[in-house]
Amino acid sequence: MTTHYDNIIIGSGQAAPSLAVSLAGRGETVALVEGHELGGSCVNAGCTPTKTLRKTARVAHIARRAADFGVQTGDVTVDFGAAMDRMRDRVATARRELTAWLKRTKGVDIITGWGAFDGRDGDKFVVNVGDTRLTADKVFINTGTSAFTPPVRGLETVPHLDNVGLLALTELPRHLIIVGGSYIGLEMGQIFRRLGSEVTIINSAPRLATREDADVSRIIQTLFDDEGTTIVNDATIAKVEPSRNGVTLILTDGHSFEGSHLLFATGRTANSDRLNLGSVGVETDERGFIPTNPLLETNVAGIWALGDINGRGAFTHTSYHDHEIVLANSNKDAGPLHQWKDADQRTITYAMYTDPPLGRIGMSLADAQKAANDGRNILTADMAMSDVSRAKEEGEVIGLIRLIVDGETEQFLGATVFGFAGDEIIAVLSNYMATGASYRYMQQALPVHPTVAELLPTILGNLKPLAAR
């Protein structure tokens, strides 16, 4: 038996639920196919659980600093089981609410199982979900990514974790060894250090978070050093082997580290291998990601790729933005739509949720320097968080604010906000950049005092040309 829908969505990451409900609201039928848990990585193993656990870690950290604020406490300990229960309850609630929303939406059917293409039936696409055969006029792929674990000698002999396995733990690691010095490794390293684990981060690069500017990496390094995390940069793993208390990791220079748990935070791989894309001619790159045009269309008309799987940004917010682009371009007769930018026009913004957080959009200083070297008129200005009154009042003086502007168009090109409320402040700049307005309008704004963001007009007043090197 075959069931036909106007649309099939494979995978329920952040683009999928809102896309399904919006299409159903237009009177179209939608099959939402999910092989695991509704909500994708964000709800189940990403934003929702990690930010919930981060809060516990931050509360513990602030409690240990209580004397800095004139508050006396005794020894601060963390009930790891209670913290994990709180995290899992938050995940279960988010997933339950999402499921209820979808189930009460007329026109949306949730199909449980792993979906895979099976060619065409005339001009319709065929998708099999186990023994269930579906057809549709349009298919949207939103299957995301999974953790990548590199080949390491001896790895088959030792238990090891990815981000999903880490969040399934029921006992606090005595010593967590993390392979990877980028965003996930840093976020989880700081969380588990604050929860009470000894933490060692093995980083193959010369410095942490190499996508960021070198001075930002140095601040991150100092932050982790001060909190008692061991960082080993420019490290190459020779092998791992079991030990009496867990696992031993041995570097090529002979240094070794013994830990109770081993986590790999070494990047992501595309979830495209189960989709049988060849049966309908959808192309992938050498890493399994699905290239798209600016409207998120694949090389096959009628099939779109949304979210992490298209390689345009491994973030929940880019996935959600993808669905808005698709909706805005799929019904030209619907009148004015709020989303007019395509995926090539948007400027990618993101945050790293260390504490303090790092917010970033557009050009880094290194990018700006390259542009200046090519003859472009670039203006930049920095301010240390230690010069921001609100940050000092909060006792949160780590970090900096960096603004980058085009000297000719006066438009923002990029910003870094590393420090107190950096994740929120970068959203202010992202929203402003979307307007394409001159930075001078921001200079004329009336800010609220005392805030960190009130310093943005002041910093803009200190813009200076970036000299070529």
mmCIF file of N, CA and C in Angstrom, residues 77-160:
data_model
loop_
_atom_site.group_PDB
_atom_site.id
_atom_site.type_symbol
_atom_site.label_atom_id
_atom_site.label_comp_id
_atom_site.label_asym_id
_atom_site.label_seq_id
_atom_site.Cartn_x
_atom_site.Cartn_y
_atom_site.Cartn_z
ATOM 1 N N THR A 77 29.320 21.239 46.742
ATOM 2 C CA THR A 77 29.375 19.979 46.008
ATOM 3 C C THR A 77 28.170 19.897 45.075
ATOM 4 N N VAL A 78 28.275 19.038 44.072
ATOM 5 C CA VAL A 78 27.225 18.874 43.085
ATOM 6 C C VAL A 78 26.649 17.463 43.198
ATOM 7 N N ASP A 79 25.338 17.389 43.276
ATOM 8 C CA ASP A 79 24.646 16.102 43.206
ATOM 9 C C ASP A 79 24.481 15.802 41.715
ATOM 10 N N PHE A 80 25.403 15.013 41.179
ATOM 11 C CA PHE A 80 25.429 14.779 39.735
ATOM 12 C C PHE A 80 24.138 14.117 39.264
ATOM 13 N N GLY A 81 23.639 13.185 40.034
ATOM 14 C CA GLY A 81 22.408 12.507 39.648
ATOM 15 C C GLY A 81 21.248 13.472 39.543
ATOM 16 N N ALA A 82 21.139 14.383 40.513
ATOM 17 C CA ALA A 82 20.054 15.359 40.487
ATOM 18 C C ALA A 82 20.210 16.322 39.314
ATOM 19 N N ALA A 83 21.451 16.707 39.042
ATOM 20 C CA ALA A 83 21.702 17.600 37.911
ATOM 21 C C ALA A 83 21.318 16.936 36.590
ATOM 22 N N MET A 84 21.675 15.663 36.440
ATOM 23 C CA MET A 84 21.334 14.952 35.214
ATOM 24 C C MET A 84 19.830 14.693 35.113
ATOM 25 N N ASP A 85 19.189 14.458 36.247
ATOM 26 C CA ASP A 85 17.733 14.291 36.228
ATOM 27 C C ASP A 85 17.052 15.579 35.784
ATOM 28 N N ARG A 86 17.539 16.698 36.276
ATOM 29 C CA ARG A 86 16.979 17.989 35.857
ATOM 30 C C ARG A 86 17.144 18.184 34.354
ATOM 31 N N MET A 87 18.316 17.831 33.839
ATOM 32 C CA MET A 87 18.580 17.951 32.410
ATOM 33 C C MET A 87 17.638 17.052 31.605
ATOM 34 N N ARG A 88 17.506 15.806 32.031
ATOM 35 C CA ARG A 88 16.675 14.865 31.277
ATOM 36 C C ARG A 88 15.194 15.234 31.349
ATOM 37 N N ASP A 89 14.783 15.785 32.464
ATOM 38 C CA ASP A 89 13.400 16.237 32.577
ATOM 39 C C ASP A 89 13.132 17.385 31.614
ATOM 40 N N ARG A 90 14.090 18.277 31.481
ATOM 41 C CA ARG A 90 13.929 19.396 30.544
ATOM 42 C C ARG A 90 13.839 18.883 29.111
ATOM 43 N N VAL A 91 14.669 17.903 28.760
ATOM 44 C CA VAL A 91 14.632 17.316 27.423
ATOM 45 C C VAL A 91 13.296 16.635 27.176
ATOM 46 N N ALA A 92 12.857 15.847 28.138
ATOM 47 C CA ALA A 92 11.596 15.119 27.973
ATOM 48 C C ALA A 92 10.424 16.087 27.812
ATOM 49 N N THR A 93 10.443 17.169 28.574
ATOM 50 C CA THR A 93 9.368 18.166 28.467
ATOM 51 C C THR A 93 9.378 18.831 27.100
ATOM 52 N N ALA A 94 10.564 19.220 26.635
ATOM 53 C CA ALA A 94 10.663 19.865 25.319
ATOM 54 C C ALA A 94 10.189 18.933 24.217
ATOM 55 N N ARG A 95 10.575 17.674 24.290
ATOM 56 C CA ARG A 95 10.176 16.712 23.262
ATOM 57 C C ARG A 95 8.667 16.431 23.331
ATOM 58 N N ARG A 96 8.137 16.356 24.539
ATOM 59 C CA ARG A 96 6.710 16.108 24.718
ATOM 60 C C ARG A 96 5.886 17.270 24.147
ATOM 61 N N GLU A 97 6.315 18.486 24.403
ATOM 62 C CA GLU A 97 5.592 19.650 23.896
ATOM 63 C C GLU A 97 5.664 19.722 22.375
ATOM 64 N N LEU A 98 6.827 19.401 21.825
ATOM 65 C CA LEU A 98 6.982 19.389 20.371
ATOM 66 C C LEU A 98 6.084 18.335 19.743
ATOM 67 N N THR A 99 6.073 17.145 20.331
ATOM 68 C CA THR A 99 5.248 16.061 19.805
ATOM 69 C C THR A 99 3.769 16.424 19.835
ATOM 70 N N ALA A 100 3.331 17.016 20.938
ATOM 71 C CA ALA A 100 1.920 17.393 21.062
ATOM 72 C C ALA A 100 1.543 18.438 20.022
ATOM 73 N N TRP A 101 2.427 19.397 19.790
ATOM 74 C CA TRP A 101 2.177 20.441 18.790
ATOM 75 C C TRP A 101 1.987 19.838 17.401
ATOM 76 N N LEU A 102 2.865 18.919 17.047
ATOM 77 C CA LEU A 102 2.785 18.298 15.729
ATOM 78 C C LEU A 102 1.546 17.412 15.598
ATOM 79 N N LYS A 103 1.252 16.665 16.643
ATOM 80 C CA LYS A 103 0.123 15.726 16.568
ATOM 81 C C LYS A 103 -1.228 16.437 16.489
ATOM 82 N N ARG A 104 -1.306 17.637 17.043
ATOM 83 C CA ARG A 104 -2.588 18.336 16.973
ATOM 84 C C ARG A 104 -2.728 19.200 15.722
ATOM 85 N N THR A 105 -1.701 19.156 14.850
ATOM 86 C CA THR A 105 -1.739 19.930 13.613
ATOM 87 C C THR A 105 -2.361 19.102 12.511
ATOM 88 N N LYS A 106 -3.512 19.515 12.046
ATOM 89 C CA LYS A 106 -4.197 18.810 10.972
ATOM 90 C C LYS A 106 -3.373 18.879 9.696
ATOM 91 N N GLY A 107 -3.187 17.726 9.077
ATOM 92 C CA GLY A 107 -2.422 17.656 7.843
ATOM 93 C C GLY A 107 -1.009 17.157 8.017
ATOM 94 N N VAL A 108 -0.546 17.014 9.278
ATOM 95 C CA VAL A 108 0.800 16.499 9.559
ATOM 96 C C VAL A 108 0.691 15.104 10.151
ATOM 97 N N ASP A 109 1.339 14.127 9.525
ATOM 98 C CA ASP A 109 1.429 12.766 10.056
ATOM 99 C C ASP A 109 2.877 12.496 10.453
ATOM 100 N N ILE A 110 3.088 12.008 11.664
ATOM 101 C CA ILE A 110 4.418 11.606 12.111
ATOM 102 C C ILE A 110 4.607 10.138 11.760
ATOM 103 N N ILE A 111 5.627 9.849 10.968
ATOM 104 C CA ILE A 111 5.936 8.478 10.548
ATOM 105 C C ILE A 111 7.228 8.065 11.243
ATOM 106 N N THR A 112 7.154 7.056 12.087
ATOM 107 C CA THR A 112 8.311 6.630 12.862
ATOM 108 C C THR A 112 9.113 5.581 12.104
ATOM 109 N N GLY A 113 10.398 5.849 11.917
ATOM 110 C CA GLY A 113 11.281 4.916 11.218
ATOM 111 C C GLY A 113 12.291 5.671 10.382
ATOM 112 N N TRP A 114 13.263 4.944 9.855
ATOM 113 C CA TRP A 114 14.309 5.553 9.050
ATOM 114 C C TRP A 114 13.835 5.635 7.595
ATOM 115 N N GLY A 115 13.796 6.837 7.066
ATOM 116 C CA GLY A 115 13.325 7.045 5.702
ATOM 117 C C GLY A 115 14.454 6.947 4.695
ATOM 118 N N ALA A 116 14.169 6.366 3.533
ATOM 119 C CA ALA A 116 15.153 6.263 2.462
ATOM 120 C C ALA A 116 14.434 6.359 1.119
ATOM 121 N N PHE A 117 15.062 7.042 0.179
ATOM 122 C CA PHE A 117 14.495 7.148 -1.167
ATOM 123 C C PHE A 117 14.492 5.779 -1.854
ATOM 124 N N ASP A 118 13.518 5.611 -2.724
ATOM 125 C CA ASP A 118 13.440 4.392 -3.545
ATOM 126 C C ASP A 118 13.017 4.778 -4.962
ATOM 127 N N GLY A 119 13.766 5.736 -5.512
ATOM 128 C CA GLY A 119 13.509 6.159 -6.878
ATOM 129 C C GLY A 119 12.241 6.979 -7.009
ATOM 130 N N ARG A 120 11.595 6.848 -8.164
ATOM 131 C CA ARG A 120 10.396 7.626 -8.471
ATOM 132 C C ARG A 120 9.252 6.696 -8.882
ATOM 133 N N ASP A 121 8.066 7.224 -8.716
ATOM 134 C CA ASP A 121 6.862 6.603 -9.249
ATOM 135 C C ASP A 121 6.230 7.652 -10.152
ATOM 136 N N GLY A 122 6.571 7.608 -11.429
ATOM 137 C CA GLY A 122 6.176 8.676 -12.345
ATOM 138 C C GLY A 122 6.893 9.951 -11.975
ATOM 139 N N ASP A 123 6.129 11.012 -11.717
ATOM 140 C CA ASP A 123 6.753 12.279 -11.327
ATOM 141 C C ASP A 123 6.802 12.450 -9.818
ATOM 142 N N LYS A 124 6.480 11.416 -9.046
ATOM 143 C CA LYS A 124 6.498 11.464 -7.588
ATOM 144 C C LYS A 124 7.776 10.818 -7.056
ATOM 145 N N PHE A 125 8.240 11.317 -5.919
ATOM 146 C CA PHE A 125 9.372 10.692 -5.233
ATOM 147 C C PHE A 125 8.839 9.606 -4.303
ATOM 148 N N VAL A 126 9.556 8.493 -4.249
ATOM 149 C CA VAL A 126 9.187 7.386 -3.372
ATOM 150 C C VAL A 126 10.136 7.363 -2.177
ATOM 151 N N VAL A 127 9.576 7.290 -0.981
ATOM 152 C CA VAL A 127 10.359 7.168 0.250
ATOM 153 C C VAL A 127 9.821 5.979 1.031
ATOM 154 N N ASN A 128 10.698 5.043 1.341
ATOM 155 C CA ASN A 128 10.324 3.884 2.141
ATOM 156 C C ASN A 128 10.702 4.114 3.598
ATOM 157 N N VAL A 129 9.783 3.768 4.494
ATOM 158 C CA VAL A 129 10.043 3.810 5.933
ATOM 159 C C VAL A 129 9.714 2.419 6.468
ATOM 160 N N GLY A 130 10.721 1.564 6.544
ATOM 161 C CA GLY A 130 10.460 0.167 6.849
ATOM 162 C C GLY A 130 9.631 -0.440 5.731
ATOM 163 N N ASP A 131 8.493 -1.005 6.093
ATOM 164 C CA ASP A 131 7.599 -1.604 5.099
ATOM 165 C C ASP A 131 6.565 -0.615 4.564
ATOM 166 N N THR A 132 6.654 0.617 5.021
ATOM 167 C CA THR A 132 5.698 1.637 4.591
ATOM 168 C C THR A 132 6.236 2.371 3.373
ATOM 169 N N ARG A 133 5.387 2.499 2.357
ATOM 170 C CA ARG A 133 5.790 3.173 1.118
ATOM 171 C C ARG A 133 5.036 4.493 1.007
ATOM 172 N N LEU A 134 5.811 5.581 0.889
ATOM 173 C CA LEU A 134 5.239 6.921 0.774
ATOM 174 C C LEU A 134 5.650 7.526 -0.559
ATOM 175 N N THR A 135 4.810 8.392 -1.094
ATOM 176 C CA THR A 135 5.196 9.187 -2.261
ATOM 177 C C THR A 135 4.862 10.642 -1.982
ATOM 178 N N ALA A 136 5.574 11.521 -2.687
ATOM 179 C CA ALA A 136 5.337 12.949 -2.500
ATOM 180 C C ALA A 136 5.811 13.719 -3.713
ATOM 181 N N ASP A 137 5.235 14.913 -3.854
ATOM 182 C CA ASP A 137 5.670 15.830 -4.913
ATOM 183 C C ASP A 137 6.977 16.522 -4.524
ATOM 184 N N LYS A 138 7.124 16.793 -3.214
ATOM 185 C CA LYS A 138 8.303 17.514 -2.714
ATOM 186 C C LYS A 138 8.862 16.781 -1.497
ATOM 187 N N VAL A 139 10.190 16.782 -1.403
ATOM 188 C CA VAL A 139 10.849 16.146 -0.261
ATOM 189 C C VAL A 139 11.872 17.113 0.320
ATOM 190 N N PHE A 140 11.870 17.214 1.638
ATOM 191 C CA PHE A 140 12.813 18.069 2.362
ATOM 192 C C PHE A 140 13.661 17.180 3.273
ATOM 193 N N ILE A 141 14.962 17.266 3.110
ATOM 194 C CA ILE A 141 15.889 16.447 3.893
ATOM 195 C C ILE A 141 16.418 17.294 5.044
ATOM 196 N N ASN A 142 16.225 16.813 6.282
ATOM 197 C CA ASN A 142 16.650 17.563 7.476
ATOM 198 C C ASN A 142 17.222 16.583 8.498
ATOM 199 N N THR A 143 18.175 15.761 8.027
ATOM 200 C CA THR A 143 18.664 14.640 8.840
ATOM 201 C C THR A 143 19.905 14.966 9.664
ATOM 202 N N GLY A 144 20.486 16.155 9.484
ATOM 203 C CA GLY A 144 21.539 16.603 10.371
ATOM 204 C C GLY A 144 22.847 15.848 10.272
ATOM 205 N N THR A 145 23.570 15.848 11.401
ATOM 206 C CA THR A 145 24.900 15.244 11.468
ATOM 207 C C THR A 145 25.035 14.409 12.732
ATOM 208 N N SER A 146 26.104 13.627 12.767
ATOM 209 C CA SER A 146 26.453 12.829 13.941
ATOM 210 C C SER A 146 27.910 13.093 14.307
ATOM 211 N N ALA A 147 28.258 12.726 15.526
ATOM 212 C CA ALA A 147 29.639 12.913 15.970
ATOM 213 C C ALA A 147 30.602 12.075 15.139
ATOM 214 N N PHE A 148 31.741 12.676 14.806
ATOM 215 C CA PHE A 148 32.792 11.974 14.074
ATOM 216 C C PHE A 148 33.892 11.566 15.046
ATOM 217 N N THR A 149 34.241 10.297 15.022
ATOM 218 C CA THR A 149 35.351 9.807 15.830
ATOM 219 C C THR A 149 36.470 9.373 14.904
ATOM 220 N N PRO A 150 37.646 9.987 15.007
ATOM 221 C CA PRO A 150 38.740 9.653 14.095
ATOM 222 C C PRO A 150 39.348 8.292 14.415
ATOM 223 N N PRO A 151 40.029 7.699 13.452
ATOM 224 C CA PRO A 151 40.713 6.430 13.737
ATOM 225 C C PRO A 151 41.887 6.658 14.685
ATOM 226 N N VAL A 152 41.917 5.904 15.755
ATOM 227 C CA VAL A 152 42.987 5.998 16.748
ATOM 228 C C VAL A 152 43.418 4.579 17.096
ATOM 229 N N ARG A 153 44.681 4.337 17.090
ATOM 230 C CA ARG A 153 45.201 3.008 17.417
ATOM 231 C C ARG A 153 44.747 2.588 18.816
ATOM 232 N N GLY A 154 44.147 1.418 18.904
ATOM 233 C CA GLY A 154 43.717 0.866 20.186
ATOM 234 C C GLY A 154 42.324 1.276 20.608
ATOM 235 N N LEU A 155 41.638 2.083 19.794
ATOM 236 C CA LEU A 155 40.345 2.599 20.216
ATOM 237 C C LEU A 155 39.322 1.489 20.416
ATOM 238 N N GLU A 156 39.456 0.422 19.663
ATOM 239 C CA GLU A 156 38.491 -0.675 19.784
ATOM 240 C C GLU A 156 38.619 -1.410 21.118
ATOM 241 N N THR A 157 39.677 -1.130 21.872
ATOM 242 C CA THR A 157 39.907 -1.843 23.136
ATOM 243 C C THR A 157 39.431 -1.066 24.354
ATOM 244 N N VAL A 158 38.966 0.162 24.154
ATOM 245 C CA VAL A 158 38.586 0.988 25.303
ATOM 246 C C VAL A 158 37.189 1.575 25.095
ATOM 247 N N PRO A 159 36.415 1.742 26.158
ATOM 248 C CA PRO A 159 35.140 2.452 26.032
ATOM 249 C C PRO A 159 35.412 3.930 25.776
ATOM 250 N N HIS A 160 34.603 4.545 24.926
ATOM 251 C CA HIS A 160 34.769 5.967 24.646
ATOM 252 C C HIS A 160 33.422 6.591 24.341
#
